[in-house]
Short mmCIF file of C-alpha atoms in Angstrom, two decimals:
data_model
loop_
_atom_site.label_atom_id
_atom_site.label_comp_id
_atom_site.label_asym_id
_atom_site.label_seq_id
_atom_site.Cartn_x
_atom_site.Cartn_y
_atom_site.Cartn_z
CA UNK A 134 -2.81 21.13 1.53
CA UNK A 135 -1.04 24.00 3.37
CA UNK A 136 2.30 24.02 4.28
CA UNK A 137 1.54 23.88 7.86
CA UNK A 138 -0.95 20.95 7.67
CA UNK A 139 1.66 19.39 5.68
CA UNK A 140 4.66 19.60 8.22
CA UNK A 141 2.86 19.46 11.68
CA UNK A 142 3.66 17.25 13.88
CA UNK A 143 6.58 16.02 15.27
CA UNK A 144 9.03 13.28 13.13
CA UNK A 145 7.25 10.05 12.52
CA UNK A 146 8.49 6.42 13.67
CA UNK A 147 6.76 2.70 13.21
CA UNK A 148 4.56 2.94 16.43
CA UNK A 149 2.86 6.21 15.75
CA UNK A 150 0.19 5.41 13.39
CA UNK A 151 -2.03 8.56 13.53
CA UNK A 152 -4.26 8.85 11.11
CA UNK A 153 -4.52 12.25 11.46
CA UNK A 154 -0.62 13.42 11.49
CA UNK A 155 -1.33 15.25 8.37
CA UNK A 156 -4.06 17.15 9.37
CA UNK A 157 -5.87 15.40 5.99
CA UNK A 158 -9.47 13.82 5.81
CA UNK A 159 -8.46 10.82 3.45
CA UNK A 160 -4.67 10.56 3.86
CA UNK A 161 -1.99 10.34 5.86
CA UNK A 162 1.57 9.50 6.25
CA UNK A 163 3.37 6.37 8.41
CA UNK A 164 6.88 5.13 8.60
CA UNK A 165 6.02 1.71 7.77
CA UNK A 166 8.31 -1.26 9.70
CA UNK A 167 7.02 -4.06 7.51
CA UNK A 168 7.86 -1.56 4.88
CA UNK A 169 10.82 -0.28 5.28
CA UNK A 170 9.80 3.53 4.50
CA UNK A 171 7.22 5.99 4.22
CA UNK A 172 3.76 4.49 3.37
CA UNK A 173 1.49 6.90 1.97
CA UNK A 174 -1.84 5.62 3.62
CA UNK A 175 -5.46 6.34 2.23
CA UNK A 176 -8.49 5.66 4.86
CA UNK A 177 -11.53 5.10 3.22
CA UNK A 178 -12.94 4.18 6.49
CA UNK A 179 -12.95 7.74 8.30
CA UNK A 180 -16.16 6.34 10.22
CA UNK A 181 -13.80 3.82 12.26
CA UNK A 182 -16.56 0.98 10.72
CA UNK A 183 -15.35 -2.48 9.27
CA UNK A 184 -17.17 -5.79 8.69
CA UNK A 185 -14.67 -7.19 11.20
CA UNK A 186 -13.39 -6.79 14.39
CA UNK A 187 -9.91 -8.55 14.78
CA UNK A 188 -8.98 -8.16 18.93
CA UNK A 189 -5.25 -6.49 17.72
CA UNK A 190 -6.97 -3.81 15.77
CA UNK A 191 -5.46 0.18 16.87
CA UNK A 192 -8.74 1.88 15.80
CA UNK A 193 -10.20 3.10 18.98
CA UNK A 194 -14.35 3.24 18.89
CA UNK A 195 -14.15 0.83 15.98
CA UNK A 196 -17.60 -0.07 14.85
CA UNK A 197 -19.39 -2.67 12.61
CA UNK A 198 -20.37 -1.47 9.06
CA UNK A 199 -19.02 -0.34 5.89
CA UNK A 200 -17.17 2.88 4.31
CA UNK A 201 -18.86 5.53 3.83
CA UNK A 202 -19.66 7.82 0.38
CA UNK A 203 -16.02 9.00 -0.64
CA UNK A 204 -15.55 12.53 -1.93
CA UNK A 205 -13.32 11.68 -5.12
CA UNK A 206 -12.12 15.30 -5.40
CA UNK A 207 -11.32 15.84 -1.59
CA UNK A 208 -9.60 12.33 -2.18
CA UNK A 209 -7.53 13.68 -5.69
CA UNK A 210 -6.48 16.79 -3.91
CA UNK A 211 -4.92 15.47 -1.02
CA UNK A 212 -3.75 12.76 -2.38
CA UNK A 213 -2.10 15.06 -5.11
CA UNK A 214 -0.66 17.86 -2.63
CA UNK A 215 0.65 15.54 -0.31
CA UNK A 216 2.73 13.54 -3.18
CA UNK A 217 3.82 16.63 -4.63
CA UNK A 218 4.85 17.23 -0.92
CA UNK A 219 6.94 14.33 0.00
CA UNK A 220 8.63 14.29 -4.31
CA UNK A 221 9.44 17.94 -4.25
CA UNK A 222 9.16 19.46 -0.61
CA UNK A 223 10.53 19.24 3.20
CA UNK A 224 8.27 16.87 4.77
CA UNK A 225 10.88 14.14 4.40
CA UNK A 226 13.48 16.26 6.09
CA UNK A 227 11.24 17.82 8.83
CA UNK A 228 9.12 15.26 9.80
CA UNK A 229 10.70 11.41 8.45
CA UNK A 230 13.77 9.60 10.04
CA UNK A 231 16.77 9.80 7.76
CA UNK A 232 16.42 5.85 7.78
CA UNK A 233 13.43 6.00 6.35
CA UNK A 234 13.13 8.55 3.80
CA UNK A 235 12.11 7.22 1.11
CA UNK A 236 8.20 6.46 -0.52
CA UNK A 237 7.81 2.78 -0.66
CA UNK A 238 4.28 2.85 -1.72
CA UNK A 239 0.56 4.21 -1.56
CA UNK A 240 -1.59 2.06 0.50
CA UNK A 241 -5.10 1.80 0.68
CA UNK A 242 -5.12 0.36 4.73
CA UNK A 243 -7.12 2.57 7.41
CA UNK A 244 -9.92 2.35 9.64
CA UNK A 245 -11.80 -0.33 7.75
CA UNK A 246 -11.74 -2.54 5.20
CA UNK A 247 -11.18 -0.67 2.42
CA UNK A 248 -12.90 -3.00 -0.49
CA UNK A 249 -16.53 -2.24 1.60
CA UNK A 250 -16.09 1.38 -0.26
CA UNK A 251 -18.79 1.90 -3.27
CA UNK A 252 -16.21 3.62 -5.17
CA UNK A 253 -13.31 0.96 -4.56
CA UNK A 254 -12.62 0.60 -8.31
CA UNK A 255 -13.31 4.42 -8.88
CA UNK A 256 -10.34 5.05 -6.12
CA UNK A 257 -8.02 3.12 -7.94
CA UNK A 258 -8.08 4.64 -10.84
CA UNK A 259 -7.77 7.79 -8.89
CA UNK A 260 -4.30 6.78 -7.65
CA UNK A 261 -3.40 5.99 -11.26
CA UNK A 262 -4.12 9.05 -12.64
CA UNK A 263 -2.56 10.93 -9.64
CA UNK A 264 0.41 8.62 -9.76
CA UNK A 265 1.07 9.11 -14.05
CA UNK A 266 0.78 12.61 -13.34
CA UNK A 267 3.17 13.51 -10.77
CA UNK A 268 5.21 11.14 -12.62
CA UNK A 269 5.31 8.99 -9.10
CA UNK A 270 8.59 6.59 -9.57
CA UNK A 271 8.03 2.90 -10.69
CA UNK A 272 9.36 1.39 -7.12
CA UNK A 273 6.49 3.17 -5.54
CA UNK A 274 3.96 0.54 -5.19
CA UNK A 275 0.36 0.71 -4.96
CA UNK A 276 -0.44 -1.92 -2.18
CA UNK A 277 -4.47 -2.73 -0.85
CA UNK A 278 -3.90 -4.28 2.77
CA UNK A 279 -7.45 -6.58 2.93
CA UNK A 280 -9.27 -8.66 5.18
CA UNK A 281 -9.93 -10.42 1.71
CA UNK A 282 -13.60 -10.92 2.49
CA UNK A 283 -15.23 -8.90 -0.07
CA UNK A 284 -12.76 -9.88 -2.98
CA UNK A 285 -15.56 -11.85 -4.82
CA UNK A 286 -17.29 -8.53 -6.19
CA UNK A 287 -16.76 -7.94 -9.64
CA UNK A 288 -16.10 -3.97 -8.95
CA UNK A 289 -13.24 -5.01 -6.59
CA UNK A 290 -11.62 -7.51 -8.82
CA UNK A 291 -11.36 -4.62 -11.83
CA UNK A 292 -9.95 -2.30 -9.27
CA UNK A 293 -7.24 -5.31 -8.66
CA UNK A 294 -6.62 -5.46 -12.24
CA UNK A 295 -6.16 -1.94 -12.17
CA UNK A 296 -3.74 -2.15 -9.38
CA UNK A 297 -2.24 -4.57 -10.96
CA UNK A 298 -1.09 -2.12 -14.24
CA UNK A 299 0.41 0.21 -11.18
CA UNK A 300 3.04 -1.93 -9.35
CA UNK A 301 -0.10 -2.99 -7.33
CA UNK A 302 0.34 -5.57 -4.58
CA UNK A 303 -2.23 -7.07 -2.68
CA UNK A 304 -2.06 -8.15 1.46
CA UNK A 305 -4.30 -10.47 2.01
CA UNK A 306 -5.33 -11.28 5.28
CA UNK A 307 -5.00 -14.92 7.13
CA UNK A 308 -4.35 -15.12 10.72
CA UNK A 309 -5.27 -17.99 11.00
CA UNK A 310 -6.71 -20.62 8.79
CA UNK A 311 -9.86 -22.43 11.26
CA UNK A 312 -13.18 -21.24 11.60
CA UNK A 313 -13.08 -21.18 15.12
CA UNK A 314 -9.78 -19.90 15.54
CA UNK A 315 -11.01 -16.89 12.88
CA UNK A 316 -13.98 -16.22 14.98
CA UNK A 317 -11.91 -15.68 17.95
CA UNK A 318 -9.24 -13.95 16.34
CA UNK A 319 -11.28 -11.84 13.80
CA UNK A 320 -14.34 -11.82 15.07
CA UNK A 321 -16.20 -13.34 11.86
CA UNK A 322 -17.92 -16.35 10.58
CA UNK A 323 -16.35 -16.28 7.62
CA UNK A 324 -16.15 -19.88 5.83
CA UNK A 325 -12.97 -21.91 4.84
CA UNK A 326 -14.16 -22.03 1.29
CA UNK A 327 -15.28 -18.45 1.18
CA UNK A 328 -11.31 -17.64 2.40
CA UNK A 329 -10.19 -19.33 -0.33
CA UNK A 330 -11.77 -18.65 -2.95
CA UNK A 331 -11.31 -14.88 -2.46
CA UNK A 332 -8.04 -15.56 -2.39
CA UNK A 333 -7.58 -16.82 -5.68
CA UNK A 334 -9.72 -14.23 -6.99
CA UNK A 335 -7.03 -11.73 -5.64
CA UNK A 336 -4.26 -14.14 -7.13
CA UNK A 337 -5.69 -14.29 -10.75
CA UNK A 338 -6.35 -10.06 -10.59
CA UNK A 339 -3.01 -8.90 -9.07
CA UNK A 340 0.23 -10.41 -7.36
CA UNK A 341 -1.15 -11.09 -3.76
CA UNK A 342 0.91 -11.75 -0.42
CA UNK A 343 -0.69 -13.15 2.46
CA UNK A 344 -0.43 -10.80 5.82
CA UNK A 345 -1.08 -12.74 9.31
CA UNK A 346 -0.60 -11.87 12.68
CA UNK A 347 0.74 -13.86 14.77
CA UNK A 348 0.99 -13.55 18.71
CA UNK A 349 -0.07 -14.86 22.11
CA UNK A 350 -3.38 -14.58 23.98
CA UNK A 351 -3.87 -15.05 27.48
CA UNK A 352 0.14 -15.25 27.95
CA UNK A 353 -0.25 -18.64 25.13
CA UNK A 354 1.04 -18.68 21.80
CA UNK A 355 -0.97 -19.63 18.47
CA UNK A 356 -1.61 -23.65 19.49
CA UNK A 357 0.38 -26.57 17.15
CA UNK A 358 -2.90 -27.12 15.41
CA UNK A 359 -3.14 -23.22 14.44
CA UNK A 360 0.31 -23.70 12.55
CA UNK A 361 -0.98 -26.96 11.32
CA UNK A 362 -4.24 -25.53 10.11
CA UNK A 363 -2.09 -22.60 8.27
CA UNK A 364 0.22 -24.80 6.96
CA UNK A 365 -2.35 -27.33 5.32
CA UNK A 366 -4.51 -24.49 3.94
CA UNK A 367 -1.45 -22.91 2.66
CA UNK A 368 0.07 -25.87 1.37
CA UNK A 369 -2.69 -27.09 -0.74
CA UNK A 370 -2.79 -23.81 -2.78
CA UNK A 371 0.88 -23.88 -3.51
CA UNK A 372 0.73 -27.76 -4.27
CA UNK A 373 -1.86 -26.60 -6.69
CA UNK A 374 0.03 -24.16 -8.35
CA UNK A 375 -1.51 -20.69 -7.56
CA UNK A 376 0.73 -17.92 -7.77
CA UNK A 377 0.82 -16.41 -4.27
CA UNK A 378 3.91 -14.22 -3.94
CA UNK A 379 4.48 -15.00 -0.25
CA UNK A 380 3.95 -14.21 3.64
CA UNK A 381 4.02 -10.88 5.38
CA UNK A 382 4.33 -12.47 8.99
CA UNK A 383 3.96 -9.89 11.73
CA UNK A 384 3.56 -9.37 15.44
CA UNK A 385 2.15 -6.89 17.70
CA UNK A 386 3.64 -3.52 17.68
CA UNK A 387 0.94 -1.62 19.49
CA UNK A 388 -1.49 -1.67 21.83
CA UNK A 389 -4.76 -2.93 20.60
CA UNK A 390 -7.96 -0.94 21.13
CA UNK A 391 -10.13 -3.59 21.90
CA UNK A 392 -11.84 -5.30 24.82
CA UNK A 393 -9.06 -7.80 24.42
CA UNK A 394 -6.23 -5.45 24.46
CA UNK A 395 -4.84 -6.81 28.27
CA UNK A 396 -5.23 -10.25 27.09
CA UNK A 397 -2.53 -9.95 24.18
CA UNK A 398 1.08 -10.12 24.24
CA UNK A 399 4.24 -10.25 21.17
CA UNK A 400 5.55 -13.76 20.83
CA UNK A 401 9.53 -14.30 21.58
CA UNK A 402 11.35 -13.40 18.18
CA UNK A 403 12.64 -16.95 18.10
CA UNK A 404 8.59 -18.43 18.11
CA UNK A 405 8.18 -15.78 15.24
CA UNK A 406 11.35 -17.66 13.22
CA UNK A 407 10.63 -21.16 14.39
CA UNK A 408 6.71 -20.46 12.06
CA UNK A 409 8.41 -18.36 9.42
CA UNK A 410 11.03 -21.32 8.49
CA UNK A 411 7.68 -24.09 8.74
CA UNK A 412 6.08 -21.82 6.11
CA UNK A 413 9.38 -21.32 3.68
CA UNK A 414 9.35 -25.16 3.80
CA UNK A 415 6.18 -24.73 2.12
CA UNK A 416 8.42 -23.14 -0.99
CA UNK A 417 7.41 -19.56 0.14
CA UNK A 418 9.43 -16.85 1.05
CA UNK A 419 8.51 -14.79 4.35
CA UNK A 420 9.25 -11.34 5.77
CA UNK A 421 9.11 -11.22 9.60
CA UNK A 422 8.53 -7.52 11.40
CA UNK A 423 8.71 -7.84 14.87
#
């Protein structure tokens, strides 16, 4: 990375997203709200393709398929210059919020689902090498934000295990916890059993948070049964003793680049609090970004 790819741009805040605000094929730099810092993001999906289409997605021209081939070296040098960047050079001062300047993790998040990558489990051990050798603080985390639907592959779950020896977190996604609500919200056909038992795959590999989004359509919020659907499927996991650290619980921050973009709207903070303190009842803790 050169210094002016590094540091162009003007300073970053939590609605400015671009994936290309480093001037860098695989990686790029976002103050994070649900964060709290600097996320160092890695987009394994340059081709804009995922295996779902969920109607709040930001990727504009976002089509169906999978990651393509990822160039490991292109990946370890950026990934390595731009680290070296934010530990030991200006980009925090030039370009970050004094608020916010601070790494809180490396995140593999993107145009795409991330786990559709051939090399998924050849990645992580990328960032752990990188990470041990620019002696990247503990704190830093490693976090894989996942629609969760490929998590039954055995390559994925040893790149969770990997994770997992880095301060690895997992955000697994559940916006909502129907079939047909899923299909309309995320655009897949994904099955209630198939949900869950990736999701205890991701539990047994690595410590795993669930990450929904929650918000109106049509001017309506998420119906009584959504909650109730969330809660139950929820519930039952915790009743049964599976080790799920929590919920990420998030609205909309930007505009959506889908054909449902006009049709969307943020819920009232105090809708947001009224779900948050149904799941805590559940014994869970939950971070709200509004």
């Amino acid at each position: 990375m050169t210094n002016s790819s590094a540091k162009s741009g003007g300073v970053l805040n939590v609605v400015n997203h671009d994936r290309n605000s480093a001037a860098l094929h695989y990686v790029y730099p976002v103050i994070s709200r649900r964060a709290g810092g600097v996320s160092v993001g890695i987009n394994l999906n340059p081709n804009n393709a995922c295996n779902w289409r969920c109607v709040y997605c930001q990727v504009p021209e976002l089509t169906r398929g999978t990651a393509p081939p990822v160039d490991l070296q292109l990946l370890d040098t950026e990934l390595r210059s731009f680290l070296t960047e934010l530990l030991h050079g200006d980009f925090m001062q030039k370009r970050v919020p004094v608020e916010a300047r601070r790494i809180n993790d490396i995140a593999l998040s993107g145009n795409g689902e991330p786990t559709s990558a051939i090399a998924f489990a050849e990645v992580i051990s990328l960032i752990s090498r990188v990470r041990r050798e620019l002696a990247v603080p503990d704190e830093v985390k490693t976090v894989l934000i996942t629609n969760g639907s490929l998590l039954h592959r055995v390559d994925v779950q040893a790149g969770l295990r990997e994770m997992a020896q880095i301060h690895g977190e997992v955000w697994f996604k559940l916006d909502r916890a129907s079939v047909a609500a899923r299909l309309q919200v995320n655009d897949t056909h994904l099955r209630q059993d198939q949900v869950r038992m990736n999701l205890i795959a991701a539990m047994s590999c690595c410590p795993t948070w669930l990450q929904t989004c929650w918000f109106a359509m049509d001017g309506a919020p998420p119906s009584l049964q959504d909650e109730e659907d969330y809660l139950a499927f929820v519930g039952e996991l915790v009743r049964a003793g599976y080790p799920l650290q929590g919920v990420l619980l998030y609205g909309l921050a930007r505009p959506s680049m889908q054909a449902e973009s006009e049709r969307l709207s943020a819920l009232p903070t105090e809708l947001m609090q009224a779900f948050a303190d149904r799941i805590t009842q559940l014994g869970l803790p939950v971070k709200i970004s509004v």
